[in-house]
Coordinates of C-alpha atoms in Angstrom, one line a residue:
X855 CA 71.1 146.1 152.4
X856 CA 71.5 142.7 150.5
X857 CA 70.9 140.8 153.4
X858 CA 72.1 136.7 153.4
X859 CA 69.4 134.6 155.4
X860 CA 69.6 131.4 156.8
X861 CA 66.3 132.0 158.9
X862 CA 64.2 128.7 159.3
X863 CA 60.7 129.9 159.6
X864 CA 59.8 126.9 161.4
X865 CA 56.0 126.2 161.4
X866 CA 52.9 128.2 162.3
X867 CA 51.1 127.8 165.3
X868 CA 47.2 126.8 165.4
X869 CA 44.9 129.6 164.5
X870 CA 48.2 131.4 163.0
X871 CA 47.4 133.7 160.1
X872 CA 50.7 132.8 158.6
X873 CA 50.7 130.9 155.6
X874 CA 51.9 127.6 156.0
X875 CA 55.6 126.2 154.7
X876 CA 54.8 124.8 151.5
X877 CA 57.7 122.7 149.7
X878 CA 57.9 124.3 146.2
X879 CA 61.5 124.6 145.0
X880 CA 60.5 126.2 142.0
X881 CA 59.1 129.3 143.2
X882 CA 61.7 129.6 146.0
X883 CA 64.5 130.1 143.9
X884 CA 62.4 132.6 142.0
X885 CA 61.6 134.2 144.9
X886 CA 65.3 134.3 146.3
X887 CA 67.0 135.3 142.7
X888 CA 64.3 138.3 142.9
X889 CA 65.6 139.5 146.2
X890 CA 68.8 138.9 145.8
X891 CA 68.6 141.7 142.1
X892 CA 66.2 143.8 144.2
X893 CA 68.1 144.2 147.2
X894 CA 71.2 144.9 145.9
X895 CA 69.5 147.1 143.0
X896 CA 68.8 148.8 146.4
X897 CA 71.6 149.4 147.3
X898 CA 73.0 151.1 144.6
X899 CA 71.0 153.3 144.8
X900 CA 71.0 154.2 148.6
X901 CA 74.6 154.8 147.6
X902 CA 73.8 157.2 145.0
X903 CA 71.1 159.1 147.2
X904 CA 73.6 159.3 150.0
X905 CA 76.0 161.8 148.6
X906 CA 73.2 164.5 149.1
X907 CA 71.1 162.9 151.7
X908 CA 71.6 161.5 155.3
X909 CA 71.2 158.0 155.6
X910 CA 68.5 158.6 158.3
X911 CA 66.4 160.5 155.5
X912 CA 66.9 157.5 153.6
X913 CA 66.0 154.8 155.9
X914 CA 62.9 157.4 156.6
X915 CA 61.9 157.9 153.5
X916 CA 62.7 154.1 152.6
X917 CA 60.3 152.8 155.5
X918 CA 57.7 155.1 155.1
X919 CA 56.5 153.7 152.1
X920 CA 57.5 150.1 153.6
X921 CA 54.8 150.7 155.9
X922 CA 52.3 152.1 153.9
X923 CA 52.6 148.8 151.3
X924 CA 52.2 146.6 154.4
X925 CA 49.5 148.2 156.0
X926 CA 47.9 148.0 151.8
X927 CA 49.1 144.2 151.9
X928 CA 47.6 143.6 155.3
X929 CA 43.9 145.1 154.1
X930 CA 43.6 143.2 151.0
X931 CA 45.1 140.1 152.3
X932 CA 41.8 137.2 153.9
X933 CA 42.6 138.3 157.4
X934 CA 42.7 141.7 156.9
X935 CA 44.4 144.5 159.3
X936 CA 43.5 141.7 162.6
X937 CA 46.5 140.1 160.5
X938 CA 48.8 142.8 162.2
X939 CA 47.8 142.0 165.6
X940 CA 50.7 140.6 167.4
X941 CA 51.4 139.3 171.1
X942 CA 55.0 139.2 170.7
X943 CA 55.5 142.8 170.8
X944 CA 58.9 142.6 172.4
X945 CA 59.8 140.0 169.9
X946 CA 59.8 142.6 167.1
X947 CA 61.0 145.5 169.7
X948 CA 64.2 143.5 169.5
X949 CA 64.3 142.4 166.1
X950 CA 63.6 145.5 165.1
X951 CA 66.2 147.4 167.2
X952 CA 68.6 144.7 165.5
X953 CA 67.3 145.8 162.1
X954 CA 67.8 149.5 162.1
X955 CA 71.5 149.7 163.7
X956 CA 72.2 147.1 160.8
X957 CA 70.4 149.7 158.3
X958 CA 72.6 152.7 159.2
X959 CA 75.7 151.0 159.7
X960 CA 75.3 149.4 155.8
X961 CA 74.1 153.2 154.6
X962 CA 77.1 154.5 156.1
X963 CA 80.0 152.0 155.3
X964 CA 78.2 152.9 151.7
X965 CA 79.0 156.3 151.5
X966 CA 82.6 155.5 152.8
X967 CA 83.2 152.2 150.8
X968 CA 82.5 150.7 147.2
X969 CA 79.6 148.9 146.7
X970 CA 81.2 145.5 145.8
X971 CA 83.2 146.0 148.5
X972 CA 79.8 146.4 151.2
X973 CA 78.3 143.7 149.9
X974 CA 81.3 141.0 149.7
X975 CA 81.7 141.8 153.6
X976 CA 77.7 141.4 154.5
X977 CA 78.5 138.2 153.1
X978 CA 79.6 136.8 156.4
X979 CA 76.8 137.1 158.5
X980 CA 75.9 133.4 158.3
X981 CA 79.2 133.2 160.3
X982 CA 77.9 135.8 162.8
X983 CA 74.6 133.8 163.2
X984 CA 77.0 130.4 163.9
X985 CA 78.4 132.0 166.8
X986 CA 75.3 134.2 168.4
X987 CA 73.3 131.1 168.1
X988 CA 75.5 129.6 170.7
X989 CA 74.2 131.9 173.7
X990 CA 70.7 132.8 172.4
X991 CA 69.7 129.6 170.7
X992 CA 71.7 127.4 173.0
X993 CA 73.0 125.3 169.8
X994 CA 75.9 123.5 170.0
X995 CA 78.4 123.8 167.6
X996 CA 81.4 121.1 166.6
X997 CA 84.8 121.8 165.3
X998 CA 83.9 121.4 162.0
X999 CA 81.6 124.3 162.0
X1000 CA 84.2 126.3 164.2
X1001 CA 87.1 125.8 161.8
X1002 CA 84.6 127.1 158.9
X1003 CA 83.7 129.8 161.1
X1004 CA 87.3 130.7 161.2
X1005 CA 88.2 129.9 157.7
X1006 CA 85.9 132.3 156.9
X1007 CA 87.2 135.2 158.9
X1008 CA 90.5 135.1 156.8
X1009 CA 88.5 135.2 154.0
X1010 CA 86.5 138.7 155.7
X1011 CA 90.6 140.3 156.5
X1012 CA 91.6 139.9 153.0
X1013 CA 88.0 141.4 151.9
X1014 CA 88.1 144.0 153.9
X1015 CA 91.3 145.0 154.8
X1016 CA 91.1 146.2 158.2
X1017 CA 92.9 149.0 159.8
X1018 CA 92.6 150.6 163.6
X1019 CA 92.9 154.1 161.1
X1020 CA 89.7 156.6 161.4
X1021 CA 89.4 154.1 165.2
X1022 CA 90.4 157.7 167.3
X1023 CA 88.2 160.0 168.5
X1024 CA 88.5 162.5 165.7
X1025 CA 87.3 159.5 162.9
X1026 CA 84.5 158.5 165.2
X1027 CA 83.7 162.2 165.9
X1028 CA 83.5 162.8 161.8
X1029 CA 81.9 159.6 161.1
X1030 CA 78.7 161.0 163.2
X1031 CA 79.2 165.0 162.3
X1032 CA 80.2 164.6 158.8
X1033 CA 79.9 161.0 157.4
X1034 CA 81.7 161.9 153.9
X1035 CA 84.8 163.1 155.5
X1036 CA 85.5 160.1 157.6
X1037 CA 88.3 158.1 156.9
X1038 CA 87.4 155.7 154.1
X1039 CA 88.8 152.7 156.3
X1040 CA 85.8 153.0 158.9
X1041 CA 83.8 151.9 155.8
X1042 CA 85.1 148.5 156.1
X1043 CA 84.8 148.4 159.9
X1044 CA 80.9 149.3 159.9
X1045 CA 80.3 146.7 157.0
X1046 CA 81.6 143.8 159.7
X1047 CA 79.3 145.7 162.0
X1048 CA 76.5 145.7 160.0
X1049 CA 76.8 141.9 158.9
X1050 CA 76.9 141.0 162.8
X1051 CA 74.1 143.3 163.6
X1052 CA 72.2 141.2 160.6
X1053 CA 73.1 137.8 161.9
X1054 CA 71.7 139.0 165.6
X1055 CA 68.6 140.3 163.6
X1056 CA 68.3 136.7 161.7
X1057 CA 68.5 134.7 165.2
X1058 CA 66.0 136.9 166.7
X1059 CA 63.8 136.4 163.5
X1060 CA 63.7 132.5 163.8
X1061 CA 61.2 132.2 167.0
X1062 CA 58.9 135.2 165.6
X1063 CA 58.2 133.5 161.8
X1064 CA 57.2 130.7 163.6
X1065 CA 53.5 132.5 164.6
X1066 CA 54.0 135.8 162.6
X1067 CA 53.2 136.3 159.2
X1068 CA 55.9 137.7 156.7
X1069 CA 54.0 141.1 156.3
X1070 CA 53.7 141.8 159.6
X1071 CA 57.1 141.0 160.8
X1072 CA 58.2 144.0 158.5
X1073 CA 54.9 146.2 159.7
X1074 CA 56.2 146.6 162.8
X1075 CA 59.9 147.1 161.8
X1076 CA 59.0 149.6 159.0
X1077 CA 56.9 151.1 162.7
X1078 CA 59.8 151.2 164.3
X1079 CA 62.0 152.9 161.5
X1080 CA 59.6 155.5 160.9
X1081 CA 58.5 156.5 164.5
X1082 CA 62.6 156.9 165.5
X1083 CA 64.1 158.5 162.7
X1084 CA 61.2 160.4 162.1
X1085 CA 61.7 162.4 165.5
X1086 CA 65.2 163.6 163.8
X1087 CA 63.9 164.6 160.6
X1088 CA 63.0 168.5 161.7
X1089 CA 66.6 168.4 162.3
X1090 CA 68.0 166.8 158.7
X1091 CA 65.6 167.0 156.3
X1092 CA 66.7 167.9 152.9
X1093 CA 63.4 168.3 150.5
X1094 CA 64.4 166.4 147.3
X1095 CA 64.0 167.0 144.0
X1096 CA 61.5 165.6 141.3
X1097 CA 63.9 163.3 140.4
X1098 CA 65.7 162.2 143.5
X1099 CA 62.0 161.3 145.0
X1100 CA 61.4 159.3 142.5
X1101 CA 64.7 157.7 143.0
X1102 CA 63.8 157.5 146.8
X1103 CA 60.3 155.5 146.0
X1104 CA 62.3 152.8 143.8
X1105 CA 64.1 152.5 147.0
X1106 CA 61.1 151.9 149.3
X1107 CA 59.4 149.9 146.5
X1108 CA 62.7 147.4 146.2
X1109 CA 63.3 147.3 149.7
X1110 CA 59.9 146.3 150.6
X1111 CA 59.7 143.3 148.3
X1112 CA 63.1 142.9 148.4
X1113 CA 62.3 141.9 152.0
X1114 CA 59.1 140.2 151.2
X1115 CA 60.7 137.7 148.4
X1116 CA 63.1 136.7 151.3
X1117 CA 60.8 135.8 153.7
X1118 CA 58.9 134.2 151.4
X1119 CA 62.0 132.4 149.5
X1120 CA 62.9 130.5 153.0
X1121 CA 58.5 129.7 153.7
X1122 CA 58.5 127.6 150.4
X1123 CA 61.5 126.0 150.0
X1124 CA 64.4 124.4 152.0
X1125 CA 67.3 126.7 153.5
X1126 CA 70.2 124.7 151.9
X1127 CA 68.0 125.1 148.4
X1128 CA 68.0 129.0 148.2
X1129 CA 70.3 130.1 150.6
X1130 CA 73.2 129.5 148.2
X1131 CA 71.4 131.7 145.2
X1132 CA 71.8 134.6 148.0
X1133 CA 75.3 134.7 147.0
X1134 CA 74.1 136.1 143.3
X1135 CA 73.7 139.5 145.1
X1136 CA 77.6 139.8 144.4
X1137 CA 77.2 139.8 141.0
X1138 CA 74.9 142.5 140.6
X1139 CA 77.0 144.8 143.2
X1140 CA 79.8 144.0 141.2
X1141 CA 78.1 144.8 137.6
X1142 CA 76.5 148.0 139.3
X1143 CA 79.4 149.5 140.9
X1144 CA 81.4 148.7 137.4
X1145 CA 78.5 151.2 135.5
X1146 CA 77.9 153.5 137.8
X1147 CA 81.6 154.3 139.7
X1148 CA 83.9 152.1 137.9
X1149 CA 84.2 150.2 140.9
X1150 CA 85.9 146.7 140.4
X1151 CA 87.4 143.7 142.9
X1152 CA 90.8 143.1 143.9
X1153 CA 92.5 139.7 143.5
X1154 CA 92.6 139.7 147.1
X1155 CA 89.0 140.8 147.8
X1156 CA 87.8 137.8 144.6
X1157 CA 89.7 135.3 146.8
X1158 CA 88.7 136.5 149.9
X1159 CA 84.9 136.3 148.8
X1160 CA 84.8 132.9 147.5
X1161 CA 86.4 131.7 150.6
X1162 CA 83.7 133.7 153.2
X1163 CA 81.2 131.5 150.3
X1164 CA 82.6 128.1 150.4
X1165 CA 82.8 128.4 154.0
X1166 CA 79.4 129.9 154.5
X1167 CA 78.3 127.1 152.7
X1168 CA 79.8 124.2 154.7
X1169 CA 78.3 125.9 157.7
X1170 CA 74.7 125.9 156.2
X1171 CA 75.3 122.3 155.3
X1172 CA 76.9 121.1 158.6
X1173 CA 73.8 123.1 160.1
X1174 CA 71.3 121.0 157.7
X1175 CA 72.6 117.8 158.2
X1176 CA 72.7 118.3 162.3
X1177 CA 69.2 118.9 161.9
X1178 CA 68.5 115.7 160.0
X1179 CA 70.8 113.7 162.9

């Protein structure tokens, strides 16, 4: 999914094999333009796939070849595989638990949901980090940052819409036997899930990029992802076609460096520098669901995202500016 970051990667411990934070603006916001058209290029076409495919095939299929580029990045990089050693295996446990719930809960509100429409909700999750930092990061925050927070959930309703229908338990029960039959309203509802899910994943990411290196925080996840989905497979597997797999590598190829250009985006440069060119994700889901499904925003969905922005914004600068203090 196009995933918005505010993740400060903080700096490397003694004997680290991560890279140190380097301050060089100008490949940052190369780095975070690329993810931003990668990820969202991504996402179109998990989209596309999913009309013929579970979303757990996907996410499979996607992190299988995540993993093998990692464990090829990790052998060619100075340190070698010892690079993948890690004594903070509950640390990615977590994250990565985090990580795949966000995964399927994006895959499906895709099938269910336009594509602009996905990606303008995922843009709150820098709201959902302001308030789970409270209990796991112990941050304070003022009434400034509340009243953005809640600014911003206006801005989520009049994205998304929300309605309790497809909330019985016939919806749920179609949702998990028969995700294209589920009421299209759900769509919305797991998009707000999956943004949430995403800001618990970023908060959980802060203390590990302080000692782990960018490849090998998505190592283990890709792991993860493969080991549990891969012990349902027997029972969805759907062999694709010539075409479709190659459609499926483009996917594990974007997602991977999709994912890597983030990481790396937020290790050289400043989080108030790139965070904002996150937001250019929107115009690619809005250019691609045009081509491809004809998809196109509402006035109230335009106003809605440019306030869940602005106030996104404020946060990240109220957050910056705290940390100066």
């Amino acid at each position: 999914m196009t995933q918005q970051s505010t993740v400060d990667v903080g700096t490397p411990e003694p004997g680290s094999a991560q890279p140190a934070l380097r301050n060089q603006p100008g490949r940052a916001v190369v780095y975070m333009l690329a993810q931003a058209f990668l990820l969202t290029s991504m996402d179109g076409l998990v989209k596309w796939l999913a009309d013929g495919y579970t979303v757990g095939q996907i996410a499979f299929l996607r992190y299988s070849l995540g993993l093998c580029m990692m464990l090829a990045f990790a052998a060619g990089s100075g340190h070698g595989l010892g690079s993948l050693k890690t004594r903070r295996i509950g640390g990615h446990l977590i994250r990565s638990a985090c990580n795949l719930l966000t995964m399927l809960c994006f895959y499906l509100a895709l099938k269910l949901v336009p594509l602009p429409t996905a990606v303008c909700i995922g843009l709150a999750s820098p709201i959902f980090v302001t308030i789970i930092s409270i209990p796991m990061l112990k941050e304070h925050v003022g009434i400034r940052r509340w009243s953005a927070v809640i600014v911003g959930f206006v801005g989520v309703i009049l994205i998304a819409q929300p309605s309790t229908k497809g909330l019985d338990p016939e919806g749920i029960l179609q949702l998990l036997s028969n995700p294209s039959s589920a009421p299209p309203e759900l769509g919305s509802i797991l998009a707000l899930i999956s943004a949430a899910l995403w800001a618990a994943t970023q908060v959980s990411s802060r203390q590990l990029s302080t000692s782990e290196p960018s490849h090998t925080i998505l190592f283990y996840y890709s792991l993860v992802v493969v080991v549990v989905l891969g012990c349902a497979m027997p029972f969805y597997w759907i062999t694709p076609n010539l075409h479709d797999a190659l459609l499926f590598i483009a996917v594990g190829i974007m997602g991977t460096a999709g994912q890597f250009c983030l990481n790396q985006a937020f290790r050289y440069g400043q989080a108030s520098l790139v965070a904002p060119l996150d937001y250019t994700g929107l115009i690619w889901a809005t250019a691609i669901g045009w081509i491809f499904w004809q998809d196109v925003l509402t006035l109230p969905m335009m106003i809605g995202a440019a306030i869940v922005v602005a106030s996104c914004l404020y946060i990240l600068k109220r957050g910056e500016k705290k940390k100066r203090a």
